[in-house]
Short mmCIF file of N, CA and C in Angstrom, two decimals:
data_model
loop_
_atom_site.label_atom_id
_atom_site.label_comp_id
_atom_site.label_asym_id
_atom_site.label_seq_id
_atom_site.Cartn_x
_atom_site.Cartn_y
_atom_site.Cartn_z
N MET A 376 -1.25 4.64 -15.10
CA MET A 376 0.00 4.89 -14.42
C MET A 376 -0.27 5.44 -13.02
N ILE A 377 0.45 4.94 -12.06
CA ILE A 377 0.29 5.34 -10.67
C ILE A 377 1.09 6.61 -10.41
N ASN A 378 0.43 7.58 -9.77
CA ASN A 378 1.10 8.82 -9.40
C ASN A 378 1.54 8.84 -7.96
N LEU A 379 0.70 8.27 -7.05
CA LEU A 379 1.01 8.31 -5.63
C LEU A 379 0.38 7.13 -4.91
N VAL A 380 1.17 6.49 -4.05
CA VAL A 380 0.68 5.42 -3.19
C VAL A 380 0.93 5.86 -1.75
N ARG A 381 -0.14 5.96 -0.99
CA ARG A 381 -0.01 6.34 0.42
C ARG A 381 -0.25 5.09 1.27
N ALA A 382 0.67 4.84 2.19
CA ALA A 382 0.57 3.66 3.04
C ALA A 382 1.05 4.01 4.44
N CYS A 383 0.43 3.39 5.42
CA CYS A 383 0.83 3.58 6.80
C CYS A 383 1.89 2.54 7.16
N PRO A 384 3.04 2.97 7.64
CA PRO A 384 4.09 2.00 7.98
C PRO A 384 3.71 1.10 9.15
N TYR A 385 2.66 1.44 9.89
CA TYR A 385 2.27 0.66 11.06
C TYR A 385 1.11 -0.29 10.81
N CYS A 386 0.14 0.10 9.99
CA CYS A 386 -1.06 -0.73 9.90
C CYS A 386 -1.46 -1.14 8.48
N SER A 387 -0.69 -0.76 7.47
CA SER A 387 -1.07 -1.14 6.10
C SER A 387 -0.72 -2.59 5.76
N ASN A 388 0.06 -3.23 6.62
CA ASN A 388 0.48 -4.62 6.42
C ASN A 388 1.29 -4.81 5.15
N VAL A 389 2.14 -3.83 4.82
CA VAL A 389 3.04 -3.95 3.68
C VAL A 389 4.45 -3.55 4.11
N ASP A 390 5.42 -4.16 3.48
CA ASP A 390 6.82 -3.81 3.69
C ASP A 390 7.08 -2.53 2.90
N MET A 391 7.32 -1.43 3.59
CA MET A 391 7.46 -0.14 2.93
C MET A 391 8.65 -0.09 1.97
N ASP A 392 9.73 -0.77 2.31
CA ASP A 392 10.90 -0.79 1.42
C ASP A 392 10.59 -1.52 0.12
N LYS A 393 9.87 -2.64 0.21
CA LYS A 393 9.48 -3.38 -0.99
C LYS A 393 8.48 -2.58 -1.82
N LEU A 394 7.58 -1.88 -1.15
CA LEU A 394 6.62 -1.03 -1.85
C LEU A 394 7.34 0.03 -2.67
N GLU A 395 8.36 0.63 -2.08
CA GLU A 395 9.15 1.64 -2.79
C GLU A 395 9.88 1.04 -3.98
N GLU A 396 10.33 -0.20 -3.86
CA GLU A 396 10.98 -0.89 -4.98
C GLU A 396 9.99 -1.12 -6.12
N VAL A 397 8.76 -1.48 -5.79
CA VAL A 397 7.75 -1.82 -6.80
C VAL A 397 7.28 -0.58 -7.56
N VAL A 398 6.94 0.50 -6.85
CA VAL A 398 6.36 1.66 -7.53
C VAL A 398 7.32 2.83 -7.68
N GLY A 399 8.43 2.79 -6.98
CA GLY A 399 9.39 3.89 -7.02
C GLY A 399 9.28 4.74 -5.76
N LYS A 400 10.41 5.03 -5.17
CA LYS A 400 10.44 5.76 -3.89
C LYS A 400 9.73 7.10 -3.98
N GLU A 401 9.85 7.79 -5.11
CA GLU A 401 9.26 9.11 -5.27
C GLU A 401 7.73 9.08 -5.31
N LYS A 402 7.14 7.89 -5.50
CA LYS A 402 5.68 7.77 -5.58
C LYS A 402 5.05 7.27 -4.29
N VAL A 403 5.86 7.01 -3.27
CA VAL A 403 5.36 6.48 -2.01
C VAL A 403 5.32 7.58 -0.96
N GLN A 404 4.17 7.72 -0.33
CA GLN A 404 4.00 8.67 0.76
C GLN A 404 3.63 7.87 2.00
N ARG A 405 4.37 8.06 3.07
CA ARG A 405 4.11 7.35 4.32
C ARG A 405 3.22 8.19 5.20
N GLY A 406 2.17 7.56 5.75
CA GLY A 406 1.29 8.27 6.66
C GLY A 406 -0.02 7.54 6.84
N CYS A 407 -0.81 8.03 7.77
CA CYS A 407 -2.10 7.42 8.10
C CYS A 407 -3.04 7.45 6.89
N ILE A 408 -3.73 6.32 6.68
CA ILE A 408 -4.76 6.28 5.64
C ILE A 408 -6.14 6.09 6.25
N GLY A 409 -6.22 6.06 7.57
CA GLY A 409 -7.51 6.00 8.27
C GLY A 409 -8.24 4.68 8.17
N GLN A 410 -7.54 3.56 8.00
CA GLN A 410 -8.20 2.27 7.85
C GLN A 410 -7.69 1.21 8.82
N CYS A 411 -6.96 1.59 9.83
CA CYS A 411 -6.32 0.61 10.71
C CYS A 411 -7.31 -0.24 11.50
N ARG A 412 -8.47 0.26 11.79
CA ARG A 412 -9.44 -0.52 12.56
C ARG A 412 -10.25 -1.47 11.68
N ALA A 413 -10.35 -1.18 10.40
CA ALA A 413 -11.20 -1.96 9.52
C ALA A 413 -10.51 -3.21 8.95
N TYR A 414 -9.21 -3.15 8.74
CA TYR A 414 -8.50 -4.26 8.08
C TYR A 414 -7.31 -4.67 8.93
N LYS A 415 -7.37 -5.88 9.47
CA LYS A 415 -6.32 -6.36 10.37
C LYS A 415 -5.24 -7.17 9.66
N LYS A 416 -5.62 -7.92 8.61
CA LYS A 416 -4.67 -8.82 7.95
C LYS A 416 -4.40 -8.46 6.51
N GLU A 417 -5.31 -7.73 5.88
CA GLU A 417 -5.17 -7.41 4.46
C GLU A 417 -4.12 -6.31 4.25
N ALA A 418 -3.59 -6.27 3.04
CA ALA A 418 -2.67 -5.21 2.63
C ALA A 418 -3.54 -4.05 2.13
N VAL A 419 -3.40 -2.88 2.76
CA VAL A 419 -4.28 -1.75 2.49
C VAL A 419 -3.45 -0.50 2.22
N VAL A 420 -3.67 0.11 1.05
CA VAL A 420 -3.01 1.36 0.69
C VAL A 420 -4.00 2.24 -0.06
N LYS A 421 -3.66 3.48 -0.24
CA LYS A 421 -4.43 4.37 -1.11
C LYS A 421 -3.60 4.63 -2.35
N VAL A 422 -4.17 4.32 -3.50
CA VAL A 422 -3.50 4.53 -4.79
C VAL A 422 -4.21 5.69 -5.47
N ASP A 423 -3.49 6.77 -5.64
CA ASP A 423 -4.07 7.99 -6.22
C ASP A 423 -5.38 8.38 -5.54
N GLY A 424 -5.41 8.22 -4.21
CA GLY A 424 -6.57 8.60 -3.42
C GLY A 424 -7.65 7.55 -3.27
N LEU A 425 -7.53 6.44 -3.98
CA LEU A 425 -8.53 5.37 -3.92
C LEU A 425 -8.03 4.22 -3.04
N LEU A 426 -8.85 3.81 -2.09
CA LEU A 426 -8.49 2.72 -1.20
C LEU A 426 -8.34 1.43 -1.99
N THR A 427 -7.22 0.76 -1.81
CA THR A 427 -6.93 -0.50 -2.50
C THR A 427 -6.66 -1.56 -1.45
N ILE A 428 -7.38 -2.66 -1.50
CA ILE A 428 -7.28 -3.72 -0.50
C ILE A 428 -7.03 -5.04 -1.21
N LYS A 429 -6.00 -5.74 -0.78
CA LYS A 429 -5.69 -7.07 -1.31
C LYS A 429 -5.50 -8.02 -0.14
N GLN A 430 -5.68 -9.30 -0.37
CA GLN A 430 -5.58 -10.29 0.70
C GLN A 430 -4.16 -10.46 1.23
N SER A 431 -3.16 -10.13 0.40
CA SER A 431 -1.77 -10.26 0.84
C SER A 431 -0.92 -9.16 0.22
N GLN A 432 0.21 -8.96 0.81
CA GLN A 432 1.17 -7.99 0.30
C GLN A 432 1.62 -8.37 -1.11
N GLU A 433 1.79 -9.66 -1.37
CA GLU A 433 2.22 -10.12 -2.67
C GLU A 433 1.18 -9.78 -3.74
N GLU A 434 -0.10 -9.99 -3.44
CA GLU A 434 -1.17 -9.63 -4.39
C GLU A 434 -1.16 -8.13 -4.67
N LEU A 435 -0.95 -7.35 -3.64
CA LEU A 435 -0.92 -5.90 -3.80
C LEU A 435 0.24 -5.48 -4.70
N PHE A 436 1.42 -6.02 -4.45
CA PHE A 436 2.59 -5.67 -5.25
C PHE A 436 2.41 -6.09 -6.70
N GLU A 437 1.79 -7.24 -6.91
CA GLU A 437 1.52 -7.70 -8.27
C GLU A 437 0.60 -6.73 -9.01
N GLU A 438 -0.44 -6.28 -8.33
CA GLU A 438 -1.39 -5.31 -8.91
C GLU A 438 -0.71 -3.97 -9.21
N LEU A 439 0.12 -3.51 -8.29
CA LEU A 439 0.78 -2.22 -8.47
C LEU A 439 1.85 -2.24 -9.54
N SER A 440 2.41 -3.39 -9.82
CA SER A 440 3.49 -3.47 -10.82
C SER A 440 2.98 -3.55 -12.25
N LYS A 441 1.67 -3.65 -12.45
CA LYS A 441 1.09 -3.75 -13.79
C LYS A 441 1.18 -2.43 -14.51
#
């Protein structure tokens, strides 16, 4: 079970509103995750402190909804 997903609204390449729908608004924290220079096209978030990288936003949402 996911406790917290941290994503940057500027460089994580994910729609923050859709992310909140998938995992729940109370589990989403907006802010820098320190990866903006490393990943330009991939969807990048931190799930419970662990960096999670998927090729697309859709793949990420699918993984988070499990």
